[in-house]
Amino acid sequence: MGKKELKVAFFLAWRSLVRGNRSSLFLNVLIISMVFTNMIFFPALMNGIGQDVTKTVVDYQISNILIEPKQGNAYITDLGTTLDLINGMPGVERATPQYTMGATLKFRGRVLGSTVYAIQPREEEYVSPLYMTMVGGSYLGENDKGEMIIGASVAGSPNVLEADEYSPSLGGVRVGDSVTVEYANGFTSDYRVKGIFSTGKFEVDDRVLTSWDDMQGVTGTAGDKASYITVKVKPGYSDQFVKDELLQYGVMDKVQTSSEVLDKSLGRNLASFSIIGFISLLVSLVIAVVVLFIVIMIKTLNNRRQIGILKAIGVDQTVIMNSYGFQVIILSATGILLGFVFTGLLVLYMTIYPMVTPTFSATPYVTFSDLATNGLILFIASVIAGYLPAWKVARENIQDVMRG
Amino acid sequence: MIRTQGLRKVYRMGNVEVRALDGVDIEIGKGEFVGIMGPSGSGKSTLLHMLGLLDTPTGGDIFIDGTDVSRLTDYEKTMFRLYKLGYVFQDYALVPELTVMENVALPAMLRADRTEQQYKAATVDILSKIGLCDRRTHLQGELSGGQQQRVAVARAIVNKPDILFADEPCANLDTENSRMVLNLFKEINREMQQTIVMVSHEEWHKEYFDRIIRLRDGKIVNGEK
Ligand SMILES: Nc1ncnc2c1ncn2[C@@H]1O[C@H](COP(=O)(O)OP(=O)(O)OP(=O)(O)O)[C@@H](O)[C@H]1O
Ligand SMILES: [Mg+2]
């Protein structure tokens, strides 16, 4: 196949596309672009959701590394020394403890089962951006006692009927209101709501937070133990590196990186997402392959006599085959490019107007490698689907094809 | 130029054997304008296809310019057709998506021994000769039947083939257009010593032929003139 032959094959392909049926050309390109968009979009959306859920969990719940009590223990003891040890390690931005206790909240006839999280407010600011999500009142102070901050879902709204609530709430608590808290250990006290925060994530906004000092009054202990410790890792260090370091330094408690925690809790969901994604990818590909196969098959069948004539006047069968091949290449390349544009527009739209739910907000997350891989897969599949019928007709006997 | 010996072609359809060619010996010299005539079904097209390497015989030999063409591979046959043979078909057989100019130039574009300037010049040259130079940017659909067939003739001779084959090139044309095409054939036959083998069943075409090969039931009846 010399340069001349390729040139003629391309020439024939180009003429046939440009001077052939415009609307069928347009539809072919459109189908390929839709298939490409479909291939990219669903997995990208799943990916975006995954990223958003991960961000929520890391930012507000467990940070980069979660340290839990060792097997058989309810608390991490010897907290002061442990925190000092961890905070002194390279790669650790800050480690903060949390102490949780189940509680029943009561407000104007509403009763709500909840968990109270005691935090060290100043320290916590280094680890979690929660302090920046206050929508009313203010964040907890270091020595606040008898005061708490609550999430927007706990506060609720007086305008929403109890039956219509996404999650149970106290039915419209405002800053300054007094809420009665009955702790699981029997301790009961009234709290002033100092502030209300809203992250938009249900798992965070259903929390109630008090200060570390306050919790000491509830438990009646010196506060040298925690339910767990969250560790924020310095930029440039990997979670795994810090985890290994913690273990080497002799932290005896259960240490997990955020991705290990997520794998356990989300792993199953993500696995079923990826199966759905794979099936959707497969279906898209099959559609593209079948469409192109049929398009080229119809073209070659309609042009059988012409193919015979071309062979008769000395056009080699590889030139003919490649002329159809080039048509598929042009069709699928244009379709994929148009698909890039569609995907781009969709991503842009969903970035501006993300799909927001109480557990995640989904913005499709597209990587260049996704675009490249899927584009390549679609391209290769299309070209094979197009070449096959062309190859079949092009190598037939001249007499057979000329007779039509 | 062309010589056949005991050329046979048998079509088998189930149990029925059709002897389309049944032992044909012919010899056609350089520069001859030969007509192949005979009743329908007598094997005229079959003979032309064998001579033009568009089909393979069941038996017998064909020599073109001293080459035993049965020894050529498929690819070599294609190249043989590209470099040495030209064809005109009954239904013009132009590529509808190509302009007049592009249709005529197509076989020349593939030749390794032609530059772009050369084949463009040759194409314009031939289009002027057939009087369609002003139509060179038109598509097939914008031409009359006679014009289309003249374009097909131009395509067939753009490579200056050794032999020009034509299978009933006037079958779809009225008398006036038929005469135009036949005159064109006669002209290139005279001026360029172009060897032409043409199938026809119109008796009045006889006046254009140097010689006639008559077929009946796959056999040569006689050679006239
Ligand atoms: N592919 C084929 N399969 C079977 N029989 C065929 C085939 N091609 C031709 N024949 C038979 O061979 C014989 C010769 O056919 P051919 O086409 O050469 O005739 P022809 O002289 O060109 O006739 P016409 O003037 O009608 O074009 C006919 O009987 C025809 O039916
Ligand atoms: Mg015939």
XYZ file of C-alpha atoms and ligand atoms in Angstrom:
661
model
C 0.000 0.000 0.000
C 1.902 2.976 -1.268
C 1.351 6.644 -0.632
C -0.536 7.044 -3.904
C -2.943 4.256 -3.024
C -3.649 5.738 0.399
C -4.176 9.127 -1.169
C -6.688 7.749 -3.658
C -8.451 5.750 -0.904
C -8.745 8.883 1.194
C -9.862 10.894 -1.820
C -12.654 8.409 -2.582
C -13.687 8.281 1.082
C -13.796 12.024 1.436
C -15.784 12.565 -1.757
C -18.233 9.859 -0.804
C -18.841 11.435 2.591
C -19.055 15.042 1.445
C -21.049 14.457 -1.718
C -23.094 11.579 -0.296
C -26.203 11.775 1.828
C -25.837 14.678 4.252
C -28.461 13.671 6.772
C -27.178 10.129 7.112
C -23.675 11.495 7.584
C -24.955 13.803 10.295
C -26.912 11.026 12.028
C -23.924 8.683 11.998
C -21.717 11.303 13.592
C -24.434 12.115 16.098
C -24.857 8.486 17.155
C -21.137 8.057 17.707
C -20.963 11.272 19.686
C -23.899 10.164 21.841
C -22.315 6.793 22.441
C -19.102 8.498 23.437
C -20.913 10.883 25.760
C -22.717 7.940 27.318
C -19.456 6.048 27.771
C -17.891 8.984 29.574
C -20.758 10.520 31.422
C -22.074 7.794 33.708
C -18.705 6.649 35.046
C -17.696 10.301 35.417
C -20.804 10.979 37.455
C -20.095 7.971 39.676
C -16.545 9.158 40.023
C -17.748 12.640 40.974
C -20.111 11.226 43.582
C -17.329 9.066 44.985
C -15.053 12.076 45.232
C -17.720 14.140 46.913
C -18.530 11.433 49.454
C -14.825 10.984 50.145
C -14.378 14.708 50.643
C -17.280 14.843 53.081
C -15.950 11.928 55.078
C -12.403 13.269 55.166
C -13.309 16.887 55.843
C -15.940 16.418 58.505
C -15.765 12.904 59.852
C -12.467 11.057 60.021
C -9.857 13.293 58.385
C -6.950 11.470 56.714
C -6.319 8.904 59.386
C -8.653 7.486 61.972
C -7.331 5.999 65.196
C -9.786 3.882 67.128
C -9.424 2.021 70.406
C -7.671 -1.309 70.180
C -9.685 -4.490 70.188
C -11.757 -4.946 73.346
C -11.452 -1.339 74.493
C -14.181 1.285 74.329
C -11.804 4.242 74.575
C -8.328 5.356 73.699
C -6.711 5.905 77.053
C -3.637 7.870 77.988
C -4.861 10.496 75.546
C -2.504 13.346 76.427
C 0.654 11.358 75.800
C -0.723 9.772 72.673
C -1.688 13.139 71.174
C 1.694 14.635 72.024
C 3.407 11.687 70.408
C 1.363 11.933 67.215
C 1.508 15.697 66.915
C 5.281 15.527 67.116
C 5.626 13.176 64.145
C 6.777 14.352 60.742
C 3.950 14.560 58.260
C 1.269 15.152 60.873
C -0.541 18.445 60.577
C -2.676 17.908 63.654
C -4.354 15.147 65.637
C -7.562 15.826 67.522
C -9.699 13.616 69.740
C -13.438 13.203 69.799
C -15.557 11.781 72.560
C -19.038 10.617 71.698
C -22.004 9.728 73.815
C -25.539 8.772 72.905
C -28.195 11.224 74.037
C -31.862 12.117 73.765
C -32.670 15.705 72.822
C -35.919 17.327 73.842
C -37.325 20.571 72.504
C -40.946 21.787 72.729
C -42.466 18.348 72.663
C -40.100 16.948 70.042
C -37.821 14.111 71.101
C -34.813 13.148 69.046
C -32.285 10.365 69.549
C -28.805 11.603 68.687
C -25.119 11.430 69.435
C -23.234 14.231 71.132
C -19.673 14.755 69.868
C -17.330 16.453 72.264
C -14.496 18.235 70.467
C -11.564 20.438 71.287
C -12.835 23.440 69.343
C -9.556 25.271 68.625
C -7.662 22.093 67.753
C -10.522 20.866 65.614
C -10.200 23.931 63.390
C -6.854 22.603 62.153
C -8.449 19.350 61.093
C -11.977 20.100 59.919
C -13.471 23.094 58.106
C -16.707 22.669 60.048
C -16.127 26.000 61.820
C -16.540 27.696 58.432
C -19.995 26.272 57.845
C -21.874 28.167 60.563
C -25.158 29.523 59.248
C -26.355 31.000 62.511
C -24.786 32.026 65.822
C -21.134 31.140 66.298
C -18.735 28.230 66.612
C -17.884 26.605 69.941
C -15.388 28.301 72.216
C -12.689 26.364 74.076
C -14.278 26.745 77.512
C -17.956 26.831 76.582
C -20.084 24.990 79.081
C -23.819 24.389 78.797
C -23.597 25.462 75.174
C -23.710 23.421 72.006
C -23.741 23.812 68.265
C -26.044 21.686 66.159
C -26.380 20.761 62.510
C -29.138 22.148 60.340
C -30.903 18.771 60.118
C -31.075 18.569 63.904
C -32.366 22.128 64.145
C -35.020 21.489 61.508
C -37.445 24.097 60.258
C -40.782 25.228 61.700
C -42.148 25.342 58.141
C -41.693 21.640 57.419
C -44.207 19.151 58.773
C -42.712 16.386 60.873
C -44.021 13.802 58.407
C -42.312 15.499 55.475
C -38.849 15.696 56.996
C -35.976 13.884 55.286
C -34.624 13.091 58.738
C -36.200 13.689 62.134
C -35.372 17.063 63.672
C -36.229 19.224 66.631
C -38.690 21.116 64.454
C -37.162 24.568 64.206
C -34.563 25.310 66.850
C -33.029 28.781 66.619
C -29.818 30.161 68.030
C -30.321 30.980 71.675
C -33.030 28.360 72.229
C -32.703 25.930 75.103
C -32.598 22.187 74.383
C -32.708 19.488 77.051
C -30.112 16.714 76.662
C -30.463 13.377 78.425
C -27.172 11.492 78.118
C -26.952 7.724 77.957
C -25.241 7.698 81.354
C -28.278 9.375 82.917
C -26.812 12.873 83.146
C -29.386 15.482 82.084
C -28.865 19.155 81.412
C -30.260 22.108 79.453
C -28.062 23.552 76.706
C -28.175 26.875 74.953
C -27.812 26.541 71.209
C -24.800 28.686 70.423
C -24.709 28.120 66.704
C -26.111 26.127 63.803
C -23.912 24.721 61.028
C -24.867 23.457 57.619
C -22.570 21.466 55.333
C -25.377 20.243 53.107
C -24.415 16.680 53.971
C -26.914 14.802 56.018
C -24.336 12.659 57.841
C -22.675 15.796 59.206
C -25.681 18.009 59.728
C -27.317 15.527 62.081
C -24.580 16.019 64.660
C -24.589 17.790 67.979
C -21.278 19.171 69.231
C -20.183 20.286 72.671
C -16.809 21.270 74.063
C -14.311 18.900 75.602
C -14.592 20.723 78.907
C -18.334 20.342 78.977
C -18.115 16.594 78.379
C -15.834 16.229 81.401
C -18.686 17.532 83.493
C -20.982 14.949 81.905
C -18.665 11.964 82.377
C -17.154 13.193 85.607
C -13.670 12.161 84.517
C -10.441 14.019 83.833
C -10.940 13.741 80.082
C -7.822 11.718 79.379
C -9.639 9.347 77.063
C -11.295 9.601 73.650
C -13.634 7.608 71.464
C -11.273 8.139 68.558
C -8.606 10.428 67.203
C -8.608 11.998 63.764
C -5.291 12.892 62.162
C -4.779 15.405 59.396
C -1.756 14.728 57.242
C 0.496 17.534 56.009
C 0.410 18.230 52.287
C 3.124 16.265 50.502
C 2.865 13.259 52.815
C 0.827 10.193 51.975
C -1.757 8.818 54.377
C -0.037 5.460 54.208
C 3.309 6.982 55.164
C 1.876 8.534 58.307
C -0.037 5.386 59.154
C 3.162 3.304 58.928
C 4.910 5.891 61.049
C 2.201 5.729 63.707
C 2.506 1.979 63.890
C 6.288 2.184 64.076
C 6.105 4.709 66.894
C 4.183 2.150 68.853
C 0.638 3.425 68.678
C -1.173 0.333 69.850
C -4.627 1.393 68.722
C -6.425 0.537 65.502
C -5.051 2.816 62.758
C -6.782 3.168 59.382
C -6.321 5.558 56.501
C -9.401 7.285 55.146
C -9.366 5.179 51.999
C -9.273 1.996 54.081
C -12.278 3.178 56.034
C -14.065 4.214 52.847
C -13.291 0.954 51.110
C -15.067 -0.879 53.881
C -18.114 1.333 54.103
C -18.456 2.399 50.483
C -16.674 -0.446 48.767
C -19.836 -2.383 48.130
C -21.660 0.624 46.684
C -18.754 1.568 44.515
C -18.462 -1.996 43.249
C -22.080 -2.067 42.155
C -21.669 1.376 40.591
C -18.729 0.150 38.617
C -20.680 -2.886 37.407
C -23.475 -0.606 36.212
C -20.864 1.625 34.621
C -19.249 -1.310 32.867
C -22.562 -2.595 31.534
C -23.464 0.858 30.267
C -20.055 1.085 28.593
C -20.516 -2.293 26.979
C -23.999 -1.451 25.718
C -22.723 1.830 24.280
C -19.912 0.059 22.501
C -22.189 -2.599 21.076
C -24.518 0.104 19.763
C -21.644 1.949 18.117
C -20.218 -1.207 16.593
C -23.563 -2.426 15.284
C -24.496 0.972 13.854
C -21.207 1.372 12.019
C -21.242 -2.208 10.846
C -24.716 -1.750 9.380
C -23.914 1.653 7.895
C -20.847 0.384 6.087
C -22.522 -2.870 5.157
C -25.417 -1.007 3.525
C -22.978 1.308 1.802
C -20.946 -1.539 0.400
C -23.988 -3.563 -0.597
C -25.524 -0.562 -2.354
C -22.219 0.067 -4.069
C -21.421 -3.500 -5.000
C -21.590 -2.831 -8.697
C -19.508 0.282 -8.319
C -16.943 -1.661 -6.332
C -16.817 -4.154 -9.199
C -16.339 -1.340 -11.720
C -13.545 0.195 -9.671
C -11.795 -3.154 -9.485
C -12.339 -3.624 -13.217
C -10.652 -0.347 -14.095
C -7.651 -1.289 -12.013
C -8.362 0.012 -8.512
C -6.871 -2.538 -6.126
C -9.140 -4.098 -3.527
C -7.068 -2.717 -0.664
C -7.658 0.794 -2.008
C -11.398 0.137 -2.059
C -11.359 -1.397 1.395
C -9.359 1.512 2.769
C -11.703 4.011 1.189
C -14.488 2.575 3.343
C -12.072 2.299 6.241
C -11.255 5.990 5.915
C -14.955 6.787 5.907
C -15.360 5.005 9.225
C -12.240 6.648 10.573
C -13.548 10.082 9.614
C -17.044 9.299 10.920
C -15.900 7.967 14.253
C -13.198 10.576 14.760
C -15.691 13.361 14.078
C -18.253 11.640 16.297
C -15.755 11.285 19.128
C -14.726 14.928 18.790
C -18.356 15.991 18.888
C -18.744 13.686 21.896
C -15.900 15.604 23.580
C -17.892 18.770 23.054
C -21.142 17.250 24.365
C -19.367 15.811 27.398
C -17.705 19.143 28.018
C -21.028 20.972 27.888
C -22.683 18.452 30.195
C -19.851 18.653 32.691
C -19.963 22.430 32.523
C -23.710 22.426 33.099
C -23.474 20.020 36.013
C -20.635 21.965 37.550
C -22.804 25.057 37.553
C -25.965 23.170 38.544
C -24.786 20.056 40.392
C -27.160 17.278 41.296
C -27.541 17.869 45.035
C -28.893 15.257 47.431
C -28.638 15.172 51.236
C -25.796 12.650 51.035
C -23.810 13.932 48.068
C -23.633 16.578 45.435
C -22.647 15.119 42.096
C -20.493 16.920 39.602
C -19.166 14.616 36.911
C -15.471 14.150 37.281
C -13.788 13.566 33.924
C -10.107 12.876 33.615
C -8.137 13.220 30.427
C -7.191 9.575 30.634
C -10.900 8.594 30.727
C -11.470 10.632 27.584
C -8.422 9.199 25.875
C -9.068 5.568 26.811
C -12.760 5.603 25.945
C -12.137 7.545 22.760
C -9.537 5.008 21.719
C -11.717 2.010 22.576
C -14.649 3.457 20.633
C -12.399 4.374 17.736
C -10.842 0.926 17.475
C -14.197 -0.830 17.816
C -15.710 1.437 15.156
C -12.888 0.950 12.711
C -13.055 -2.826 13.040
C -16.834 -2.728 12.625
C -16.458 -0.674 9.462
C -13.557 -2.541 7.924
C -15.192 -5.917 8.255
C -17.997 -5.500 5.694
C -15.741 -3.444 3.408
C -13.116 -6.158 3.446
C -15.758 -8.762 2.704
C -17.164 -7.018 -0.356
C -13.859 -5.670 -1.649
C -12.292 -9.088 -1.998
C -15.231 -10.669 -3.811
C -14.857 -11.757 -7.389
C -15.427 -8.944 -9.900
C -18.092 -10.855 -11.813
C -20.005 -11.592 -8.624
C -20.082 -8.003 -7.428
C -20.715 -6.492 -10.863
C -23.850 -8.526 -11.319
C -25.141 -6.701 -8.200
C -1.945 -8.325 -29.423
C -4.613 -10.790 -28.214
C -4.609 -14.500 -28.917
C -6.822 -17.220 -27.442
C -6.659 -20.984 -27.806
C -9.581 -23.284 -27.085
C -11.108 -20.780 -24.706
C -13.936 -22.299 -22.710
C -16.230 -21.057 -19.982
C -18.753 -23.323 -18.353
C -21.277 -22.049 -15.839
C -22.636 -24.698 -13.551
C -26.006 -24.007 -12.009
C -26.993 -26.979 -9.937
C -27.002 -29.876 -12.350
C -27.273 -27.728 -15.452
C -24.118 -26.843 -17.356
C -24.126 -23.734 -19.509
C -21.329 -23.660 -22.065
C -21.074 -19.894 -22.446
C -17.846 -20.252 -24.435
C -17.097 -23.506 -26.137
C -13.628 -23.503 -27.658
C -12.925 -20.042 -28.984
C -9.747 -19.319 -30.974
C -9.243 -15.711 -31.942
C -6.435 -13.397 -32.811
C -6.683 -9.634 -32.671
C -3.890 -7.447 -33.977
C -2.606 -4.120 -32.748
C -4.661 -1.145 -33.889
C -7.662 -3.252 -34.921
C -11.225 -2.149 -34.165
C -12.994 -5.476 -33.704
C -16.727 -5.983 -33.185
C -18.021 -9.025 -31.319
C -21.542 -9.743 -32.513
C -24.129 -12.459 -32.150
C -27.531 -13.168 -30.720
C -28.392 -12.672 -27.060
C -26.875 -15.350 -24.865
C -24.280 -16.306 -27.455
C -21.402 -15.541 -25.079
C -20.290 -12.080 -26.233
C -20.030 -10.554 -22.772
C -18.447 -13.699 -21.437
C -15.727 -13.539 -24.094
C -15.070 -9.863 -23.409
C -14.780 -10.514 -19.681
C -12.264 -13.280 -20.282
C -10.175 -11.120 -22.602
C -10.392 -8.194 -20.198
C -9.252 -10.291 -17.203
C -12.511 -9.655 -15.389
C -13.210 -13.366 -15.108
C -11.224 -16.585 -15.345
C -11.850 -19.145 -18.092
C -12.697 -22.774 -17.362
C -10.211 -23.892 -19.988
C -7.948 -22.655 -22.762
C -5.309 -19.951 -22.914
C -5.255 -16.201 -23.353
C -2.146 -14.352 -24.384
C -2.100 -10.592 -24.310
C 0.989 -8.926 -25.676
C 2.750 -12.270 -25.242
C 1.769 -12.638 -21.558
C -0.017 -15.811 -20.535
C -2.534 -14.059 -18.338
C -3.692 -17.235 -16.588
C -0.377 -17.197 -14.737
C -0.991 -13.803 -13.147
C -2.009 -13.448 -9.521
C -5.097 -11.416 -8.624
C -2.976 -8.416 -7.774
C -0.969 -8.719 -10.974
C -4.203 -8.912 -12.951
C -5.406 -5.710 -11.282
C -2.165 -3.999 -12.188
C -2.361 -5.436 -15.715
C -5.819 -3.898 -16.066
C -4.621 -0.592 -14.645
C -1.586 -0.323 -16.898
C -2.702 -2.026 -20.108
C -6.482 -2.217 -20.400
C -9.415 0.172 -20.538
C -13.131 -0.543 -20.154
C -16.409 1.023 -21.166
C -19.568 -0.518 -19.729
C -23.125 -0.445 -20.953
C -24.363 1.590 -17.974
C -21.465 4.110 -17.955
C -20.494 3.030 -14.426
C -19.199 6.396 -13.313
C -18.654 7.152 -9.632
C -21.590 9.432 -8.779
C -19.765 11.326 -6.027
C -16.928 12.332 -8.343
C -16.926 15.137 -10.888
C -16.340 14.477 -14.586
C -12.726 15.468 -14.145
C -12.214 13.265 -11.087
C -13.875 10.262 -12.732
C -11.612 10.500 -15.736
C -8.505 11.097 -13.648
C -9.156 8.241 -11.203
C -7.298 5.429 -13.023
C -4.417 7.773 -13.780
C -4.118 8.837 -10.138
C -3.169 5.302 -9.179
C -0.382 4.923 -11.718
C 3.061 4.987 -10.215
C 4.439 6.455 -13.452
C 2.202 9.549 -13.524
C 2.770 12.746 -11.598
C -0.118 14.951 -10.559
C 0.642 17.459 -13.321
C 0.837 14.687 -15.877
C -2.495 13.094 -15.077
C -4.229 16.438 -14.778
C -2.893 17.489 -18.163
C -3.885 14.141 -19.678
C -7.389 14.459 -18.227
C -7.942 17.967 -19.558
C -6.537 16.853 -22.877
C -9.004 13.998 -23.218
C -11.946 16.044 -21.971
C -11.254 18.626 -24.689
C -11.115 15.845 -27.219
C -14.561 14.551 -26.238
C -15.877 18.085 -25.976
C -16.744 18.020 -22.286
C -14.041 20.266 -20.906
C -16.579 22.890 -19.885
C -18.450 20.216 -17.919
C -15.440 19.000 -15.968
C -16.738 20.118 -12.577
C -20.176 18.564 -13.100
C -21.378 15.426 -11.355
C -22.729 12.384 -13.171
C -26.320 13.299 -12.307
C -26.002 16.547 -14.221
C -25.073 14.905 -17.543
C -27.087 13.288 -20.326
C -26.635 9.586 -21.079
C -24.512 10.338 -24.130
C -22.307 12.715 -22.169
C -21.905 10.164 -19.387
C -20.810 7.511 -21.848
C -18.288 9.885 -23.405
C -16.889 10.519 -19.915
C -16.677 6.756 -19.442
C -14.739 6.489 -22.712
C -12.424 9.254 -21.557
C -11.816 7.395 -18.295
C -11.067 4.222 -20.244
C -8.417 5.820 -22.413
C -6.834 8.308 -20.022
C -4.049 5.836 -19.294
C -3.517 5.205 -23.018
C -4.242 1.493 -22.639
C -3.011 -1.130 -25.087
C -6.558 -2.410 -25.554
C -9.935 -0.758 -25.035
C -12.849 -3.075 -24.221
C -16.447 -1.982 -24.559
C -19.541 -4.091 -23.792
C -22.523 -2.660 -25.673
C -21.519 0.925 -24.933
C -24.407 2.261 -27.037
C -27.169 0.057 -25.663
C -28.653 2.836 -23.546
C -28.175 5.593 -26.123
C -30.271 6.905 -28.996
C -28.900 6.761 -32.535
C -27.439 10.240 -32.451
C -25.544 9.675 -29.207
C -24.532 6.196 -30.340
C -22.965 7.705 -33.443
C -21.130 10.229 -31.320
C -19.586 7.497 -29.178
C -18.814 5.293 -32.172
C -17.226 8.210 -34.000
C -15.136 8.856 -30.920
C -14.017 5.223 -30.948
C -13.200 5.395 -34.654
C -11.260 8.588 -34.107
C -9.061 7.268 -31.328
C -8.664 4.023 -33.256
C -7.352 5.943 -36.286
C -5.376 8.686 -34.607
C -3.831 6.726 -31.768
C -3.778 3.233 -33.299
C -5.942 2.245 -30.347
C -6.881 -1.432 -30.333
C -10.609 -1.679 -29.587
C -12.728 -4.753 -28.868
C -16.405 -3.900 -28.721
C -19.494 -6.038 -28.191
C -22.605 -5.012 -30.115
C -25.803 -6.492 -31.362
C -26.788 -3.563 -33.596
C -26.153 -4.534 -37.200
C -25.617 -0.918 -38.261
C -22.559 -0.696 -36.022
C -20.827 -2.994 -38.512
C -19.720 -0.057 -40.649
C -17.417 1.118 -37.865
C -15.627 -2.184 -37.307
C -12.508 -3.290 -39.130
C -13.514 -6.877 -38.480
C -16.333 -8.820 -36.839
C -16.175 -11.896 -34.638
C -19.540 -13.622 -34.727
C -20.576 -15.907 -31.922
C -23.406 -18.395 -31.618
C -23.843 -20.705 -28.628
C -20.358 -19.996 -27.438
C -18.681 -20.805 -30.754
C -17.262 -18.609 -33.473
C -19.459 -18.712 -36.532
C -17.195 -16.898 -38.972
C -14.933 -13.924 -39.230
C -16.198 -11.241 -41.609
C -14.321 -8.599 -43.593
N -22.867 -15.958 -14.013
C -23.501 -16.775 -14.820
N -24.050 -17.895 -14.325
C -24.687 -18.750 -15.123
N -24.832 -18.577 -16.438
C -24.322 -17.457 -17.006
C -23.629 -16.495 -16.204
N -23.231 -15.498 -17.029
C -23.644 -15.829 -18.247
N -24.304 -17.000 -18.237
C -24.852 -17.693 -19.393
O -23.858 -17.782 -20.387
C -24.421 -17.552 -21.650
C -23.700 -16.426 -22.327
O -23.958 -15.219 -21.648
P -23.416 -13.792 -22.095
O -23.746 -12.816 -21.059
O -21.988 -13.933 -22.488
O -24.279 -13.532 -23.408
P -24.309 -12.250 -24.362
O -23.925 -12.736 -25.696
O -23.507 -11.172 -23.770
O -25.822 -11.883 -24.354
P -26.532 -10.454 -24.395
O -26.492 -10.013 -25.794
O -27.906 -10.711 -23.915
O -25.746 -9.558 -23.483
C -25.885 -17.290 -21.444
O -26.595 -18.469 -21.677
C -25.979 -16.899 -19.988
O -27.212 -17.334 -19.471
Mg -23.881 -9.244 -22.916
